[in-house]
PDB file of C-alpha atoms in Angstrom:
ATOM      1  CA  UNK A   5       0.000   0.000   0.000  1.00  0.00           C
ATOM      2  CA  UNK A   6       2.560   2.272   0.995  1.00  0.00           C
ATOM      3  CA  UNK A   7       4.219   2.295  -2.201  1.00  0.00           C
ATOM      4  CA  UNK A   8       0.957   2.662  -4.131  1.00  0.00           C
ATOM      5  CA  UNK A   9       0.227   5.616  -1.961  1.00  0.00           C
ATOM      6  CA  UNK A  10       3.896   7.377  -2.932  1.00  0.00           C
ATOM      7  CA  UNK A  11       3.493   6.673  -6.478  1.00  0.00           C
ATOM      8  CA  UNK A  12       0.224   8.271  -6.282  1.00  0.00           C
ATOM      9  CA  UNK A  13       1.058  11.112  -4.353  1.00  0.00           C
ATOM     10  CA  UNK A  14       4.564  11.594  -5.932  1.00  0.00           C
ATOM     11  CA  UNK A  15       6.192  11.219  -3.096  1.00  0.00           C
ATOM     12  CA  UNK A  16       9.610  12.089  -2.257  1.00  0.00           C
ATOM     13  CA  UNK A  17      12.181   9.598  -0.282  1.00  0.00           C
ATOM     14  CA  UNK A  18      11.920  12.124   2.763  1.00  0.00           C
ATOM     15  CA  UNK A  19       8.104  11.831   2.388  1.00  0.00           C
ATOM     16  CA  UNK A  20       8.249   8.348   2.497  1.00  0.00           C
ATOM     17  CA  UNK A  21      10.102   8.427   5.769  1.00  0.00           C
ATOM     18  CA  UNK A  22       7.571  10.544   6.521  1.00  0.00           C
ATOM     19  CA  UNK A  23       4.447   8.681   5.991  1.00  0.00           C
ATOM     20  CA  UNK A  24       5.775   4.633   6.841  1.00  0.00           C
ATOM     21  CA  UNK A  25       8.391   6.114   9.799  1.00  0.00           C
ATOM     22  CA  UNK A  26      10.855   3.938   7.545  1.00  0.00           C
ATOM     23  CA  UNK A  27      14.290   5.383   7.716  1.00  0.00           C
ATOM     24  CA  UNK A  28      14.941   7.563   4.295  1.00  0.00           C
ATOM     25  CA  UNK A  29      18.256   4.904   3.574  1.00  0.00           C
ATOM     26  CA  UNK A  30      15.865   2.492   2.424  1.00  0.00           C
ATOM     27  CA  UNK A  31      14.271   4.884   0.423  1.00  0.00           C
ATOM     28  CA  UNK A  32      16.366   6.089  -1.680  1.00  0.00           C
ATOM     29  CA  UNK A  33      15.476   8.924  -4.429  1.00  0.00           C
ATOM     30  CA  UNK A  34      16.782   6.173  -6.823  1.00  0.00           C
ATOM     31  CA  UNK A  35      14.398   3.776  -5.229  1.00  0.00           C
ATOM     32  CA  UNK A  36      11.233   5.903  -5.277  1.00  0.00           C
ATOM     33  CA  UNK A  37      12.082   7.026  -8.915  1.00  0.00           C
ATOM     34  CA  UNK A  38      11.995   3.478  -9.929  1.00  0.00           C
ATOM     35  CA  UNK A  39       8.657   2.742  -7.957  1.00  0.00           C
ATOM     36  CA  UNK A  40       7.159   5.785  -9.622  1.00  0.00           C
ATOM     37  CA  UNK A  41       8.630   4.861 -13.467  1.00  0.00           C
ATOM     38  CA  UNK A  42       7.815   1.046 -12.766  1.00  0.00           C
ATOM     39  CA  UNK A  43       3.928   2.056 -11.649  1.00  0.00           C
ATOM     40  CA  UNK A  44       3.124   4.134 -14.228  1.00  0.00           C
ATOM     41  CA  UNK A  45       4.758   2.374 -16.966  1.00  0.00           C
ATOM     42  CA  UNK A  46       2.117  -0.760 -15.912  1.00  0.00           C
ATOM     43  CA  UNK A  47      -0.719   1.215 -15.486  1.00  0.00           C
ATOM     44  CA  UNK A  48      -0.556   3.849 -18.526  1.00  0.00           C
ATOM     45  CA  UNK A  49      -4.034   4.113 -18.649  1.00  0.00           C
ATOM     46  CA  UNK A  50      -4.077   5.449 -14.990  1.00  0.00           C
ATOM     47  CA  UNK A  51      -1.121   7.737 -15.787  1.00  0.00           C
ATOM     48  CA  UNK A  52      -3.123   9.614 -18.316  1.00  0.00           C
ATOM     49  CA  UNK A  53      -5.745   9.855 -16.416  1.00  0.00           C
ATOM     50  CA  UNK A  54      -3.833  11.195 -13.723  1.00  0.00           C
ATOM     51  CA  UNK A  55      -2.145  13.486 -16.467  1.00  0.00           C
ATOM     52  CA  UNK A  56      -5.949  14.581 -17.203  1.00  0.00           C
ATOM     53  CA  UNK A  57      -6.919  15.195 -14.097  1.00  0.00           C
ATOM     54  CA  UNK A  58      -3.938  17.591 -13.348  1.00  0.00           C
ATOM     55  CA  UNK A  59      -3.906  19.356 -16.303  1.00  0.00           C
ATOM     56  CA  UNK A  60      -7.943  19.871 -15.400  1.00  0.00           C
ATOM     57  CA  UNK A  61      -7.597  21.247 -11.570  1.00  0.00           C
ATOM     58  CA  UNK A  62      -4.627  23.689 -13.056  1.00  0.00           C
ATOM     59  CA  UNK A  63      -7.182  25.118 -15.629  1.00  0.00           C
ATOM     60  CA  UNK A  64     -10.793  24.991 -14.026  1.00  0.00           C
ATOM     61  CA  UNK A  65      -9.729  25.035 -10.379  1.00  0.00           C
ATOM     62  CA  UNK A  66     -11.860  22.088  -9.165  1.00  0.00           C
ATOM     63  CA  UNK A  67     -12.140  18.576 -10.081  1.00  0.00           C
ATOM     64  CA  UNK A  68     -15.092  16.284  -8.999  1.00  0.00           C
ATOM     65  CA  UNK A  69     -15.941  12.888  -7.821  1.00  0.00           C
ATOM     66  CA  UNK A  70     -18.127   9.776 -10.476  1.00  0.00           C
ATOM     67  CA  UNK A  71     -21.093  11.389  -8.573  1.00  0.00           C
ATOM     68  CA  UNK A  72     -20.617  15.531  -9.722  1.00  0.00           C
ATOM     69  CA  UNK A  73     -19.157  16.151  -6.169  1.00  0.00           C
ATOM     70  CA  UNK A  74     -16.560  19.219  -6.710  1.00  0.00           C
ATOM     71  CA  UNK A  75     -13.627  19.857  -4.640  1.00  0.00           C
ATOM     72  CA  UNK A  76     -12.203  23.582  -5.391  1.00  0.00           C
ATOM     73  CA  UNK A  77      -8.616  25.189  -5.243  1.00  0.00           C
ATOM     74  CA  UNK A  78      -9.545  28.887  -5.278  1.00  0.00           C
ATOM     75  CA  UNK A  79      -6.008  29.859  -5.342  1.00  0.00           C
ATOM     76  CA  UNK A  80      -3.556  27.651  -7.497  1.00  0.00           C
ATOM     77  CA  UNK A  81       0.106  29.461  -6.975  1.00  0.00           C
ATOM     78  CA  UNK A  82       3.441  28.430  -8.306  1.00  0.00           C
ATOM     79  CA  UNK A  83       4.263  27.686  -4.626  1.00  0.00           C
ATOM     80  CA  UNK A  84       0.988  25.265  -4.620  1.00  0.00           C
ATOM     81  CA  UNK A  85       0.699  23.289  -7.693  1.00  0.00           C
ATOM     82  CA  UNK A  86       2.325  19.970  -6.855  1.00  0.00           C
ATOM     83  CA  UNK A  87       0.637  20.092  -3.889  1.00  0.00           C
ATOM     84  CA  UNK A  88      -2.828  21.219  -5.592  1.00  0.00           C
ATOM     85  CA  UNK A  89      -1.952  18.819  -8.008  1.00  0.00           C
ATOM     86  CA  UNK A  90      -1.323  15.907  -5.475  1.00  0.00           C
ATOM     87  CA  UNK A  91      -4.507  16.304  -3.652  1.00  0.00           C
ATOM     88  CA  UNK A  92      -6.777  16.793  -7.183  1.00  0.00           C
ATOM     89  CA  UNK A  93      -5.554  13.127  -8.343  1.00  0.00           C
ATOM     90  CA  UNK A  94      -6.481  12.073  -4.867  1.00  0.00           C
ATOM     91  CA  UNK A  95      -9.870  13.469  -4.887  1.00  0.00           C
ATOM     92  CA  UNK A  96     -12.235  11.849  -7.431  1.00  0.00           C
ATOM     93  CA  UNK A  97     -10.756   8.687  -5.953  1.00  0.00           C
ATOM     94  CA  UNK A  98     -11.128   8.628  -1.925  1.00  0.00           C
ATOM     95  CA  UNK A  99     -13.752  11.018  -2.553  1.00  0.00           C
ATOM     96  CA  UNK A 100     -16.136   8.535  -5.005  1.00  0.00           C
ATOM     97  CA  UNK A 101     -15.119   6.020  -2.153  1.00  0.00           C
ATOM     98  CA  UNK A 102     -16.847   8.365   0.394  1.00  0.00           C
ATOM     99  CA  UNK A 103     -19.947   9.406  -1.731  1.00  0.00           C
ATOM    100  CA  UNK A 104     -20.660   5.566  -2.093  1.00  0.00           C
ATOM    101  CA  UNK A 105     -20.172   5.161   1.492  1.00  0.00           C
ATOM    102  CA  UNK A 106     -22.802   7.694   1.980  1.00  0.00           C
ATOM    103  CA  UNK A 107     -25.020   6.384  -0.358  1.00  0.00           C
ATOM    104  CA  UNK A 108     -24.851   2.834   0.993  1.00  0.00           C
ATOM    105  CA  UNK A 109     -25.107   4.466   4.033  1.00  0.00           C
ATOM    106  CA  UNK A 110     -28.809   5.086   3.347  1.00  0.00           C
ATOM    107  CA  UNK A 111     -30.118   2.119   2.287  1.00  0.00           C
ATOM    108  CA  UNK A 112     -28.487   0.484   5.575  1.00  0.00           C
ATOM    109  CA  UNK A 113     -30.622   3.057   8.061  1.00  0.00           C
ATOM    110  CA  UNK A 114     -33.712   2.522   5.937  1.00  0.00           C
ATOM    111  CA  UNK A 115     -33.140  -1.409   6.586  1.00  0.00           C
ATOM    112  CA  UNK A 116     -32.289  -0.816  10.355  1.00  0.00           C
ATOM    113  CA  UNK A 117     -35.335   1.508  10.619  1.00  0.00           C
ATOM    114  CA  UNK A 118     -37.691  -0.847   8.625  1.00  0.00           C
ATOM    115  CA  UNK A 119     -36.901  -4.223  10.817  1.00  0.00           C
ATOM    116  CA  UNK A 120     -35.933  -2.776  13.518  1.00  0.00           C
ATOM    117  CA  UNK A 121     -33.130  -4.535  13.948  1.00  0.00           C
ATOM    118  CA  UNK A 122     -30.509  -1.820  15.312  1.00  0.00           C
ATOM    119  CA  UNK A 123     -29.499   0.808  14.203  1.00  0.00           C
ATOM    120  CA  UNK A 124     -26.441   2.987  12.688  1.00  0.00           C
ATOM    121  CA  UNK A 125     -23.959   4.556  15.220  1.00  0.00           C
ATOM    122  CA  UNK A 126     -20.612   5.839  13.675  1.00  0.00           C
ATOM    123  CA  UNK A 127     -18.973   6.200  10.562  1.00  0.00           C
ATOM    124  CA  UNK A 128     -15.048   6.630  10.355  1.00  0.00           C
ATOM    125  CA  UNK A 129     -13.496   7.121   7.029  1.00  0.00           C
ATOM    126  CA  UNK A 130     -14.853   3.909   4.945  1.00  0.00           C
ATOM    127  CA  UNK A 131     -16.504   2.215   7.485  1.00  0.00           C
ATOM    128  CA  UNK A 132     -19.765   1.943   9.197  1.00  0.00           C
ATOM    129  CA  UNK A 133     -21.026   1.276  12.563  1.00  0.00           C
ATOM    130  CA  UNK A 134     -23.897  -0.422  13.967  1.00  0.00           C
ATOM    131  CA  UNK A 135     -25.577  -1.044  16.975  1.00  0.00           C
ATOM    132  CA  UNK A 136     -28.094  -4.631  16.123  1.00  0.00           C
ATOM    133  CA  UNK A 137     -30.218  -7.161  18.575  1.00  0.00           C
ATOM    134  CA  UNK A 138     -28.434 -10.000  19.475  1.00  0.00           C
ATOM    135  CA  UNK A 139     -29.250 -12.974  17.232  1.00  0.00           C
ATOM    136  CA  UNK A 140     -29.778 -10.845  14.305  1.00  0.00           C
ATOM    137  CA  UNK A 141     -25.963 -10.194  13.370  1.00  0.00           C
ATOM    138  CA  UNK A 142     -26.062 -12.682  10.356  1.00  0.00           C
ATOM    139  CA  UNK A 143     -29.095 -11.693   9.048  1.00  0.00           C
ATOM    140  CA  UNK A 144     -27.982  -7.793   9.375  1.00  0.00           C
ATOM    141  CA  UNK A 145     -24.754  -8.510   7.898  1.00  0.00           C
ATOM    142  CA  UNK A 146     -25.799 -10.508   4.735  1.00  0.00           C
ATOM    143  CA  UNK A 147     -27.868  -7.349   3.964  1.00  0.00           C
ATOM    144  CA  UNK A 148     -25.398  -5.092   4.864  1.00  0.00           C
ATOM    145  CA  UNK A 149     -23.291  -6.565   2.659  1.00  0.00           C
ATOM    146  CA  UNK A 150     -25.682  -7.233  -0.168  1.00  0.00           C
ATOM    147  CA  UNK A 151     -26.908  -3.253   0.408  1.00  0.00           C
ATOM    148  CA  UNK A 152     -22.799  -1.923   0.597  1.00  0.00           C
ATOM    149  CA  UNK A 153     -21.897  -3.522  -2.825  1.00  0.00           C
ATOM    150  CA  UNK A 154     -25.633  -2.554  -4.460  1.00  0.00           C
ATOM    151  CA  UNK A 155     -24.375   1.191  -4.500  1.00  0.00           C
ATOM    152  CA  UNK A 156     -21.143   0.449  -6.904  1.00  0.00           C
ATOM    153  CA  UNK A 157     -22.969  -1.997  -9.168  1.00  0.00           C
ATOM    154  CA  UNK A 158     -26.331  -0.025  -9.520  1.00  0.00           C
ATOM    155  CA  UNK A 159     -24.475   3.206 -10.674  1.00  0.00           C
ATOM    156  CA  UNK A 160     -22.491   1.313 -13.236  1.00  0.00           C
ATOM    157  CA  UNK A 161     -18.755   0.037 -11.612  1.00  0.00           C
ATOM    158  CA  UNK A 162     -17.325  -3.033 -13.256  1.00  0.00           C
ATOM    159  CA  UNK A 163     -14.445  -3.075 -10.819  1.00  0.00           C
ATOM    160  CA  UNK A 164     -14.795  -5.572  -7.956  1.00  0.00           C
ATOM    161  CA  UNK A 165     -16.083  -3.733  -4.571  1.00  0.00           C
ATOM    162  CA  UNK A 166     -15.070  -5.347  -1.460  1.00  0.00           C
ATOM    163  CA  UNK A 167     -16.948  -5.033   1.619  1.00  0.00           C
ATOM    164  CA  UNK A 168     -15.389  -7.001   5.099  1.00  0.00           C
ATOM    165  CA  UNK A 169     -18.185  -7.217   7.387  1.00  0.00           C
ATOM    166  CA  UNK A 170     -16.829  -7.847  11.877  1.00  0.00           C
ATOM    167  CA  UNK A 171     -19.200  -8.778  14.469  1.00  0.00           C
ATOM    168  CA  UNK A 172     -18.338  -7.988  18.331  1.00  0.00           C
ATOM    169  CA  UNK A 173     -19.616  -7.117  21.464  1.00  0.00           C
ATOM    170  CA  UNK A 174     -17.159  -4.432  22.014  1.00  0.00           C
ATOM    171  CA  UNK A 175     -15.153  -2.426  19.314  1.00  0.00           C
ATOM    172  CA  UNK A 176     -11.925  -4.130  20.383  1.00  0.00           C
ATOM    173  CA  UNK A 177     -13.399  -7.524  20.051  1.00  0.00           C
ATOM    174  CA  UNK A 178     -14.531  -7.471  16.547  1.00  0.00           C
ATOM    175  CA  UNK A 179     -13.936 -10.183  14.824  1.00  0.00           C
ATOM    176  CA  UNK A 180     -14.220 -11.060  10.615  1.00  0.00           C
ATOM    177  CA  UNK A 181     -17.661 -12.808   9.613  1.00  0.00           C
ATOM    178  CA  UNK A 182     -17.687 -14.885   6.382  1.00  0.00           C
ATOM    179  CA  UNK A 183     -20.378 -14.547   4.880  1.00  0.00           C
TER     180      UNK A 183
END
C-alpha cells in the first residue's frame, strides 16, 4: 500500500520516511524514482488519467468525484501546484469512495429503521457502525453486505467492490464474519 500511496502522491524519499516512519536509507530517491517509473509504466491508462486530471484542476480550479461532487482550489500558486496537483488526483478517488459510502449508508438506516433490527452509530473514514439485537448479526450482515456492494454496481462500476463485514460485542473484540 505504501508504495501505491507514494506513487500516487509523488512522493519524495523524505516523504516516504515521513508517511511509513521507515528510515529515508531504504528509500532512496533512486528507489522511489523506480517505484514511480515502474507504476506508471504498468498502469498507462491510470497515468493519463492522472495526467488529465492535473492538467484539469490547473485550468478549471476544481475537479469532482463519479457522482458531480466538486472539490475547489480557489487559489492555485506556483508555490501550490504539486501540492494542488497531489490532492486533485487524490480526490475523485477517496472522494467517489466516500460518496458511495454515503449512499450505501442510506439504504443500511432505511433497513435498520424498517426491521428494527438496530441501528447505525458511527462512521469513520470507509466504514460503518452499527448497533443490532443480538441474534440478528447474520441476518444484518448478509444485507449489509448485499446493500454496501448494491451502491457500486447499480451506478455502473465493473471493478470488484469489497466489503469485510466484523461482528463484536465491544469495538476491540470485533472479529471477521464470512459470509
Amino acid at each position: 500500500e505504501v508504495p501505491t500511496l507514494t506513487v500516487l502522491m509523488n512522493d519524495t524519499a523524505a516523504e516516504v520516511e515521513a508517511r511509513t516512519g521507515v528510515p529515508q536509507a531504504r528509500w532512496s530517491e533512486a528507489r522511489v524514482q523506480r517505484l514511480h517509473d515502474d507504476f506508471w509504466q504498468r498502469f498507462a491508462g491510470f497515468a493519463a488519467w492522472a495526467d488529465h486530471i492535473q492538467a484539469f484542476v490547473l485550468e478549471h480550479g476544481y475537479v469532482e468525484t463519479y457522482y458531480g461532487r466538486r472539490r475547489y482550489w480557489p487559489l492555485i500558486t506556483k508555490e501550490l501546484v504539486e501540492s494542488i496537483k497531489k490532492e486533485a488526483t487524490n480526490h475523485p478517488v477517496q472522494g467517489t469512495a466516500a460518496d458511495i459510502l454515503n449512499r450505501a449508508m442510506v439504504h443500511v438506516h432505511r433497513y435498520l429503521q424498517e426491521t428494527e433490527f438496530g441501528r447505525l452509530v458511527l462512521t469513520v473514514h470507509d466504514e460503518l457502525t452499527a448497533e443490532v439485537l443480538c441474534g440478528s448479526e447474520q441476518e444484518v450482515a448478509r444485507e449489509g453486505l448485499r446493500l454496501l456492494k448494491s451502491v457500486p454496481e447499480q451506478d455502473g462500476f465493473d471493478v470488484p467492490f469489497e466489503v469485510d463485514v466484523k461482528v463484536g460485542h465491544s469495538w476491540g473484540a470485533l472479529e471477521k464474519l464470512d459470509l
